[in-house]
Short mmCIF file of N, CA and C in Angstrom, two decimals:
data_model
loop_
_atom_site.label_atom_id
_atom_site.label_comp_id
_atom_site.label_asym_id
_atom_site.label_seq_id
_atom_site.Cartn_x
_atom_site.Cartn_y
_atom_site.Cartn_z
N UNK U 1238 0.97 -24.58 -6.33
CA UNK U 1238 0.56 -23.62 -5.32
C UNK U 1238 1.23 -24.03 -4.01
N UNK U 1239 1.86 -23.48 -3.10
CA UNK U 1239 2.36 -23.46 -2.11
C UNK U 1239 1.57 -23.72 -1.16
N UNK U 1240 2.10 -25.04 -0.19
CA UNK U 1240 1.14 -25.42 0.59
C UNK U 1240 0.62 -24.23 1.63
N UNK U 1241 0.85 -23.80 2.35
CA UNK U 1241 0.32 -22.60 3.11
C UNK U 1241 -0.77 -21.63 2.29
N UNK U 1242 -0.85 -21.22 1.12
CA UNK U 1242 -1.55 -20.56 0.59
C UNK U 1242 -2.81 -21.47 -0.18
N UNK U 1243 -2.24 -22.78 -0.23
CA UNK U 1243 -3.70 -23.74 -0.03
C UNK U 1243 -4.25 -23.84 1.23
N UNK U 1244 -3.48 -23.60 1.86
CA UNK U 1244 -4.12 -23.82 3.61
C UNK U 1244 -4.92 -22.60 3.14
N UNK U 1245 -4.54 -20.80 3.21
CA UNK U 1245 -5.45 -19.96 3.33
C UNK U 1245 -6.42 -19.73 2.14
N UNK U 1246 -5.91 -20.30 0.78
CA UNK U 1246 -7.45 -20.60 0.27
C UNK U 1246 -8.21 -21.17 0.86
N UNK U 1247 -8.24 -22.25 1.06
CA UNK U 1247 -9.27 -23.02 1.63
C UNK U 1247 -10.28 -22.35 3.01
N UNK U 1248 -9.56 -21.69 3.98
CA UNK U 1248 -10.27 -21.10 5.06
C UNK U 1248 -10.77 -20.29 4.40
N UNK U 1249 -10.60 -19.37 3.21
CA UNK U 1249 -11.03 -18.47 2.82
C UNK U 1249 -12.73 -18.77 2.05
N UNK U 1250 -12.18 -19.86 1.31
CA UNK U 1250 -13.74 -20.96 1.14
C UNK U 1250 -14.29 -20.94 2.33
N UNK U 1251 -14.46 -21.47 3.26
CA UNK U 1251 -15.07 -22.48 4.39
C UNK U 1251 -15.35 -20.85 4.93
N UNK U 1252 -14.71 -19.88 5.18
CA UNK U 1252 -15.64 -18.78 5.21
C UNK U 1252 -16.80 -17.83 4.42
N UNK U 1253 -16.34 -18.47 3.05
CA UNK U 1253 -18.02 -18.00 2.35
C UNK U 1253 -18.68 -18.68 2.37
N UNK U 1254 -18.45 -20.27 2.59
CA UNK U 1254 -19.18 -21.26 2.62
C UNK U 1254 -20.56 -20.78 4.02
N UNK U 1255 -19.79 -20.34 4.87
CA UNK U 1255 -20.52 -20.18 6.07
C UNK U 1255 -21.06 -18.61 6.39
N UNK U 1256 -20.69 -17.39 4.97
CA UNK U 1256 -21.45 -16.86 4.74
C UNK U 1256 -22.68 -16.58 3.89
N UNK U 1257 -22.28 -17.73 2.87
CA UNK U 1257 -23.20 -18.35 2.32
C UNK U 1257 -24.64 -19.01 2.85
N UNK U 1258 -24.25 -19.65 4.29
CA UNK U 1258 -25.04 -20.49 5.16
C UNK U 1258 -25.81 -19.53 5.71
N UNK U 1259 -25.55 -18.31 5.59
CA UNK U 1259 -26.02 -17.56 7.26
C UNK U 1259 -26.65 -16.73 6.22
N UNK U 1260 -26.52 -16.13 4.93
CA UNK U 1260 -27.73 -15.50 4.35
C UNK U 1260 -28.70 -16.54 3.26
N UNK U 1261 -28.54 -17.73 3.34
CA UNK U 1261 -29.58 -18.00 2.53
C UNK U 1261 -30.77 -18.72 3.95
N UNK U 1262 -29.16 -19.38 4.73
CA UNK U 1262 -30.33 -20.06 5.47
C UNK U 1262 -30.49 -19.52 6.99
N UNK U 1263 -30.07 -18.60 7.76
CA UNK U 1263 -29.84 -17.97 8.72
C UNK U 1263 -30.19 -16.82 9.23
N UNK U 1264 -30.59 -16.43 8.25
CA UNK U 1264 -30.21 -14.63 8.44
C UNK U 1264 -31.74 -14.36 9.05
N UNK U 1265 -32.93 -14.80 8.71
CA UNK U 1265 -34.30 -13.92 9.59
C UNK U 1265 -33.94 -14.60 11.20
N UNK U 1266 -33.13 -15.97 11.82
CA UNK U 1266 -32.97 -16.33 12.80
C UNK U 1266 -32.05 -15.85 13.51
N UNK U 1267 -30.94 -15.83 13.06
CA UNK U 1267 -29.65 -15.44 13.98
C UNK U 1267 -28.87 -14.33 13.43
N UNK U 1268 -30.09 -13.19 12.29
CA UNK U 1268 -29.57 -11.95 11.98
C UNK U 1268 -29.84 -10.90 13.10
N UNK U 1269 -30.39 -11.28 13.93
CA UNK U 1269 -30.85 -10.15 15.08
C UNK U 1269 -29.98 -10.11 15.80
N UNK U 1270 -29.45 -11.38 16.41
CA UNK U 1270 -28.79 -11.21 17.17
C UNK U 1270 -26.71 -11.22 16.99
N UNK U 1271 -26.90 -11.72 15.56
CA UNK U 1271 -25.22 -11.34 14.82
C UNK U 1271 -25.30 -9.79 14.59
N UNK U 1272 -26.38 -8.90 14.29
CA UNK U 1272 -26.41 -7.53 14.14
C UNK U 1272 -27.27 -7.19 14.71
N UNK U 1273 -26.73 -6.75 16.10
CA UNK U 1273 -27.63 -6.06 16.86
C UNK U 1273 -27.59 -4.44 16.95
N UNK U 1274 -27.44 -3.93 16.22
CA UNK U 1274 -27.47 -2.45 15.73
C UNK U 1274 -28.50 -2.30 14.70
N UNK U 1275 -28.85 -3.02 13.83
CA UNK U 1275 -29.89 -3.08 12.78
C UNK U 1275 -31.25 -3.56 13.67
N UNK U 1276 -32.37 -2.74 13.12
CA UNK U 1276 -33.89 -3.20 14.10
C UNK U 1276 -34.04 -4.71 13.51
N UNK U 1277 -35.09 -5.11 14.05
CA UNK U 1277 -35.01 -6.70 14.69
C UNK U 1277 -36.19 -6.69 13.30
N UNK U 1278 -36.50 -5.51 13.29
CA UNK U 1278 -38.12 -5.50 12.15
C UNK U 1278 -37.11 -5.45 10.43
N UNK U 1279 -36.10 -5.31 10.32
CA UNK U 1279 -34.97 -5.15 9.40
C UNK U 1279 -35.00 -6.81 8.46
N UNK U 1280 -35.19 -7.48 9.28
CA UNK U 1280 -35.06 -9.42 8.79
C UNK U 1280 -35.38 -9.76 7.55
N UNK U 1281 -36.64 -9.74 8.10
CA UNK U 1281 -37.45 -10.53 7.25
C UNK U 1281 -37.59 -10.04 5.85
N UNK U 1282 -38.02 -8.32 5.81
CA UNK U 1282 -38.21 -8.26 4.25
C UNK U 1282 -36.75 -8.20 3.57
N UNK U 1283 -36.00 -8.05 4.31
CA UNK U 1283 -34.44 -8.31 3.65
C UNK U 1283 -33.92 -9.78 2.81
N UNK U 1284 -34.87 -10.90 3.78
CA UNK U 1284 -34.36 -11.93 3.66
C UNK U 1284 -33.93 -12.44 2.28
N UNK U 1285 -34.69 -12.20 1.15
CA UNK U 1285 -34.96 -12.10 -0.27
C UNK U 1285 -33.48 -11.78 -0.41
N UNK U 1286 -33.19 -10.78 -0.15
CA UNK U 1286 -31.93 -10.18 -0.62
C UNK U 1286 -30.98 -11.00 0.29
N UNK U 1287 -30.66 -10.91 1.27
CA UNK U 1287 -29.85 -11.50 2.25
C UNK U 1287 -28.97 -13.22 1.78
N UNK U 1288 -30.29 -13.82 1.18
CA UNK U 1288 -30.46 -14.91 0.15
C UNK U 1288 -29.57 -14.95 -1.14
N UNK U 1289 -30.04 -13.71 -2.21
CA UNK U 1289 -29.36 -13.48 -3.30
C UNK U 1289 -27.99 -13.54 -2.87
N UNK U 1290 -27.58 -12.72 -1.84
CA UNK U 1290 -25.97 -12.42 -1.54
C UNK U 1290 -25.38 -13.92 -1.51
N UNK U 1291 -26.37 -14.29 -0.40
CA UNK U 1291 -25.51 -16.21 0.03
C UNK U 1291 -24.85 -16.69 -1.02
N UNK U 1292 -26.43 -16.71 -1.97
CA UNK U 1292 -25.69 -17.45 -3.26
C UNK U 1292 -24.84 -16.83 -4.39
N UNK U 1293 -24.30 -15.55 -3.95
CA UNK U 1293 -22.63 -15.31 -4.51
C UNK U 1293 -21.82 -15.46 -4.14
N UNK U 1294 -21.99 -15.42 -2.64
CA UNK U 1294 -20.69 -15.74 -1.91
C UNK U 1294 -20.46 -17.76 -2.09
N UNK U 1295 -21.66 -18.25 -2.35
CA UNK U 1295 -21.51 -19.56 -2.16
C UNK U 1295 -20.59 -20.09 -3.98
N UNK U 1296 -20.61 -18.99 -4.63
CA UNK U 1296 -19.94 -19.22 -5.83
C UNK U 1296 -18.78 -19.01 -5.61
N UNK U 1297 -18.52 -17.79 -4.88
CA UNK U 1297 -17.33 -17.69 -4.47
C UNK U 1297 -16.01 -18.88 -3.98
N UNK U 1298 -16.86 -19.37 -3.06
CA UNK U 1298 -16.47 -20.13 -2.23
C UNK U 1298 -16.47 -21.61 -3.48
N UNK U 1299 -16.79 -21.44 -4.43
CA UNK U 1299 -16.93 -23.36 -5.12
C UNK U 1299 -15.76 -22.67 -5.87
N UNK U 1300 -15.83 -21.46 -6.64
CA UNK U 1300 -14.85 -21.25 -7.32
C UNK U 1300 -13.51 -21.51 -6.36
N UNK U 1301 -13.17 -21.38 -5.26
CA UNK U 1301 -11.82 -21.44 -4.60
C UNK U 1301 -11.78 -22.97 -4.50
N UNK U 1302 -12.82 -23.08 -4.10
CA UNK U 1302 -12.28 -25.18 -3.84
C UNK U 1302 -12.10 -26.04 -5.07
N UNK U 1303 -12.94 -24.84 -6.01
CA UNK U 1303 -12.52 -25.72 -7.81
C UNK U 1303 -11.14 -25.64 -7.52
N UNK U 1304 -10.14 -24.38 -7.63
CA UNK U 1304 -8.68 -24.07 -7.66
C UNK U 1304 -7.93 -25.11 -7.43
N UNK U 1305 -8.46 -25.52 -5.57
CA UNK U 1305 -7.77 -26.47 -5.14
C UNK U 1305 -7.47 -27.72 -5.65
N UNK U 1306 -8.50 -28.40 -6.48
CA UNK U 1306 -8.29 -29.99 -7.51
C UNK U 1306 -7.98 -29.52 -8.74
N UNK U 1307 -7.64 -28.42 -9.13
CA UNK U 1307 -6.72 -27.97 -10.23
C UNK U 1307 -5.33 -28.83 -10.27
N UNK U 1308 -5.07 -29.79 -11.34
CA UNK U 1308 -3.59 -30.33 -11.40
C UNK U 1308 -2.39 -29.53 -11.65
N UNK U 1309 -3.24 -28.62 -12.96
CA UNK U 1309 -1.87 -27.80 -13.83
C UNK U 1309 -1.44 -26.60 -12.73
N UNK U 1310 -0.32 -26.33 -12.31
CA UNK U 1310 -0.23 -25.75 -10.71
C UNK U 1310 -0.35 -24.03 -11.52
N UNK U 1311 0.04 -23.81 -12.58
CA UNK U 1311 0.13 -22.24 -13.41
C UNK U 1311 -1.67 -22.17 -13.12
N UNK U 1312 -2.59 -22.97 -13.73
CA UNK U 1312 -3.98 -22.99 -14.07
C UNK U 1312 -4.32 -22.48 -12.39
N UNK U 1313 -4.33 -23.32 -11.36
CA UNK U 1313 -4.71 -23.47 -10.22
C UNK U 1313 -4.26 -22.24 -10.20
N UNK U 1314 -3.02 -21.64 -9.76
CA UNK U 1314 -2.60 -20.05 -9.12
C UNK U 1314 -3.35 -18.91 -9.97
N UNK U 1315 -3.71 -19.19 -11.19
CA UNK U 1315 -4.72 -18.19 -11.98
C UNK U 1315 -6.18 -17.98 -11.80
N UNK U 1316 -6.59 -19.36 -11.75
CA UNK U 1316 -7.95 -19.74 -10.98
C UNK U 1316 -8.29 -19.00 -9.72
N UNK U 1317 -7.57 -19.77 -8.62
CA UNK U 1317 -7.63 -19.19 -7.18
C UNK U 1317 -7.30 -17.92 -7.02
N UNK U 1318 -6.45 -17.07 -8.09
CA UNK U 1318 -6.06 -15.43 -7.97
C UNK U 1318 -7.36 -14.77 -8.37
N UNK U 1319 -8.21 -15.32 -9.96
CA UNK U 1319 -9.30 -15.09 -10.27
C UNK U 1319 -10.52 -14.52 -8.88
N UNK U 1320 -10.66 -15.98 -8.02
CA UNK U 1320 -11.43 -15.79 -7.05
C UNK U 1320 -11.20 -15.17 -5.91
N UNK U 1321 -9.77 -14.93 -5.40
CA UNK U 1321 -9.43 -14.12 -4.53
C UNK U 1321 -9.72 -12.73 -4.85
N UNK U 1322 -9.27 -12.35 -6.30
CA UNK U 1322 -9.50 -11.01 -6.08
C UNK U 1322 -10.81 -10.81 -6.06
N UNK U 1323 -12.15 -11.52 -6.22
CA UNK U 1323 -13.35 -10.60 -6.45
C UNK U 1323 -13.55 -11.17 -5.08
N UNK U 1324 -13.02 -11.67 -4.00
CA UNK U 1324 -13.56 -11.99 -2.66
C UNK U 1324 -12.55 -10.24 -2.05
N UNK U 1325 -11.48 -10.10 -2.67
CA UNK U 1325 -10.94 -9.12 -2.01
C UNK U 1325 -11.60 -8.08 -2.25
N UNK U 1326 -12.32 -7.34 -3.70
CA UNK U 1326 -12.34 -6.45 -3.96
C UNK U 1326 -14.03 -6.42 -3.67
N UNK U 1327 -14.65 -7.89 -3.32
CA UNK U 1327 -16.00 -7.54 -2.51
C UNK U 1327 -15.75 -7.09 -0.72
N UNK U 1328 -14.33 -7.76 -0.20
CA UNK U 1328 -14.27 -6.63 0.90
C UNK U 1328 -13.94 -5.48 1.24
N UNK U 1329 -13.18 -5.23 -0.03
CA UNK U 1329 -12.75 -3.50 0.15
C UNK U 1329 -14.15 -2.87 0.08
N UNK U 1330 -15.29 -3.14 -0.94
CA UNK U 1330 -16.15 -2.21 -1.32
C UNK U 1330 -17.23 -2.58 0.12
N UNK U 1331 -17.18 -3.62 0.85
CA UNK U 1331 -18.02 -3.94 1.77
C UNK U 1331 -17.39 -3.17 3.03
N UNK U 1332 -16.26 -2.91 3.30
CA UNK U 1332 -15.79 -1.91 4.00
C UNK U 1332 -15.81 -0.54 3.84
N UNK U 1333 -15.62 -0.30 2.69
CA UNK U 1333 -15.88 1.17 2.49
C UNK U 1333 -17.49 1.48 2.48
N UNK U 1334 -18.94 0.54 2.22
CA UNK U 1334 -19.65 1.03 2.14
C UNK U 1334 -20.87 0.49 3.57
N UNK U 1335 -20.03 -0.59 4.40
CA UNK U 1335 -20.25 -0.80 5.47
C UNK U 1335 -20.04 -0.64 7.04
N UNK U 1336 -19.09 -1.77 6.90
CA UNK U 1336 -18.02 -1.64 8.26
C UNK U 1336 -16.77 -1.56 7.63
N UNK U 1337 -16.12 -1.14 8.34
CA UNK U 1337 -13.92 -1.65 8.02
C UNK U 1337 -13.90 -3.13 8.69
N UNK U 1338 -14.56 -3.44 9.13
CA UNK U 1338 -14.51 -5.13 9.92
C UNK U 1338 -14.32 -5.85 8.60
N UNK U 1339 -15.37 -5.49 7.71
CA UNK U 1339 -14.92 -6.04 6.75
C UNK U 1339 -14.01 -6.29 6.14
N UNK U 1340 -13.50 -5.47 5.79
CA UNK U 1340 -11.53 -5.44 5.24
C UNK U 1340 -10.96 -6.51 5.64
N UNK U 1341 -11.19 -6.80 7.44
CA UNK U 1341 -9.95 -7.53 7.89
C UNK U 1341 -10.51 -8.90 7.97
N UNK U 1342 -11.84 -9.54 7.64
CA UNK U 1342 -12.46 -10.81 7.72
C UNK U 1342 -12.61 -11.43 6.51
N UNK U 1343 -13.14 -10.32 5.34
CA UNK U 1343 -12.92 -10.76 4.32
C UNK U 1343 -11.96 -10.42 3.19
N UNK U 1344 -11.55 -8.77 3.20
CA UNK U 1344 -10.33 -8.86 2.32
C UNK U 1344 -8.81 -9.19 2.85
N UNK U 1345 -8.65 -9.01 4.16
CA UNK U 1345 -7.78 -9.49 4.69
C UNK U 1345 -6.89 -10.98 3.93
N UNK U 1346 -8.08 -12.04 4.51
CA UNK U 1346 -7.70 -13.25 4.48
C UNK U 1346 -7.14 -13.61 2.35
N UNK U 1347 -8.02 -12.17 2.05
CA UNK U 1347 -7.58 -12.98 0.19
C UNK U 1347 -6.47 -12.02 0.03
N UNK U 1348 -6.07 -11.01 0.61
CA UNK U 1348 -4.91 -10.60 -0.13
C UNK U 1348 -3.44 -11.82 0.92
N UNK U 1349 -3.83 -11.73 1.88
CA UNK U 1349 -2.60 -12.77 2.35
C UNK U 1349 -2.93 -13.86 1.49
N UNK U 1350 -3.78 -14.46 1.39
CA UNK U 1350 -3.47 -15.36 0.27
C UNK U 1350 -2.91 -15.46 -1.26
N UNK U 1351 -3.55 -13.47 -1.91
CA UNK U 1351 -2.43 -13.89 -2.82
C UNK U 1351 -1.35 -13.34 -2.76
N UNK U 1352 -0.45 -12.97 -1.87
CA UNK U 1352 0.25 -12.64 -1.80
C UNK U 1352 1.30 -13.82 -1.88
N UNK U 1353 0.57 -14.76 -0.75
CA UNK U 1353 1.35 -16.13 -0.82
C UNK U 1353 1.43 -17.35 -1.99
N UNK U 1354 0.44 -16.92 -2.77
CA UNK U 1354 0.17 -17.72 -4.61
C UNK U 1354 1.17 -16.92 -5.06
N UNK U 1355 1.69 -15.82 -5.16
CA UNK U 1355 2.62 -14.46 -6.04
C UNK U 1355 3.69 -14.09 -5.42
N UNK U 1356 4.34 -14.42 -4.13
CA UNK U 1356 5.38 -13.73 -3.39
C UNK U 1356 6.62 -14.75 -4.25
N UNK U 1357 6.20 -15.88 -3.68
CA UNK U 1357 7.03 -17.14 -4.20
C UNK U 1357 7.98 -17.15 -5.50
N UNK U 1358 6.51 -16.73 -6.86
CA UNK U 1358 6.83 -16.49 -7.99
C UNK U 1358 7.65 -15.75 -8.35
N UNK U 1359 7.28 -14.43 -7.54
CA UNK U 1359 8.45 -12.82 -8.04
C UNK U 1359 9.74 -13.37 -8.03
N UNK U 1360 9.80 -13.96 -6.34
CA UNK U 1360 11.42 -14.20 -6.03
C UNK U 1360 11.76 -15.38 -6.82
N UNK U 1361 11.29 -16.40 -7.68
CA UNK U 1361 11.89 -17.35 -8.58
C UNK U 1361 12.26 -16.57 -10.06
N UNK U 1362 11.45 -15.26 -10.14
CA UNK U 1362 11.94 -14.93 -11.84
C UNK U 1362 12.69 -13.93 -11.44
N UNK U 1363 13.46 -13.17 -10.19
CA UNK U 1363 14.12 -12.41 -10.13
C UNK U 1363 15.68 -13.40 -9.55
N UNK U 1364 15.90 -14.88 -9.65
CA UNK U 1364 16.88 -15.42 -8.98
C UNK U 1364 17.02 -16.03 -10.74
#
């Protein structure tokens, strides 16, 4: 895997990691004031759910840092493509059925990443 696209796996972890953080353990405290468009009375019975989410995104996020101590470098770029796309294709659908902010925070960061696991490759089987 190309060092740069281990660089943006990894941020891409350390950002579910810390969306992970903010709905299992965050969200009735510092959901009011990260979404201040949603009522303040919105929190709490959410939290249940808010919770469930954390802990997908927090899979998310182990699945990308598994990638990274992957030796076999074919295994690792299949792995980490594995988890990019369902981080990408949870921000397309989180944009289309939320904000577009989404797109660019969370699918953003996984398609530049695989682009940079797959750009590399094309141009080695087309030389």
């Amino acid at each position: 895997m190309p060092k740069l696209a281990k660089i943006i796996v990894a941020i891409v972890a350390i950002l579910h990691l810390y969306i992970a953080w903010f709905g299992i353990f965050a969200w009735q405290g510092q959901g009011p004031s990260t979404f201040p468009d949603l009522p303040a009375s919105l929190f709490e019975p959410t939290s249940a759910m808010a919770a469930n989410q954390g802990v997908y995104n927090l899979c998310l996020a182990a699945g990308l840092i598994w990638s990274l101590f992957i030796r076999d470098s074919e295994w690792q770029r299949k792995v980490a493509t594995g988890f990019l796309l369902f981080v990408a294709t949870a921000g397309i659908f989180g944009a289309a059925r939320v904000s577009s902010d989404i797109a660019l925070v969370q699918a953003g960061p996984a398609v530049i990443a695989l682009l940079l696991l797959w750009l590399p490759r094309v141009k080695m089987r087309r030389g």
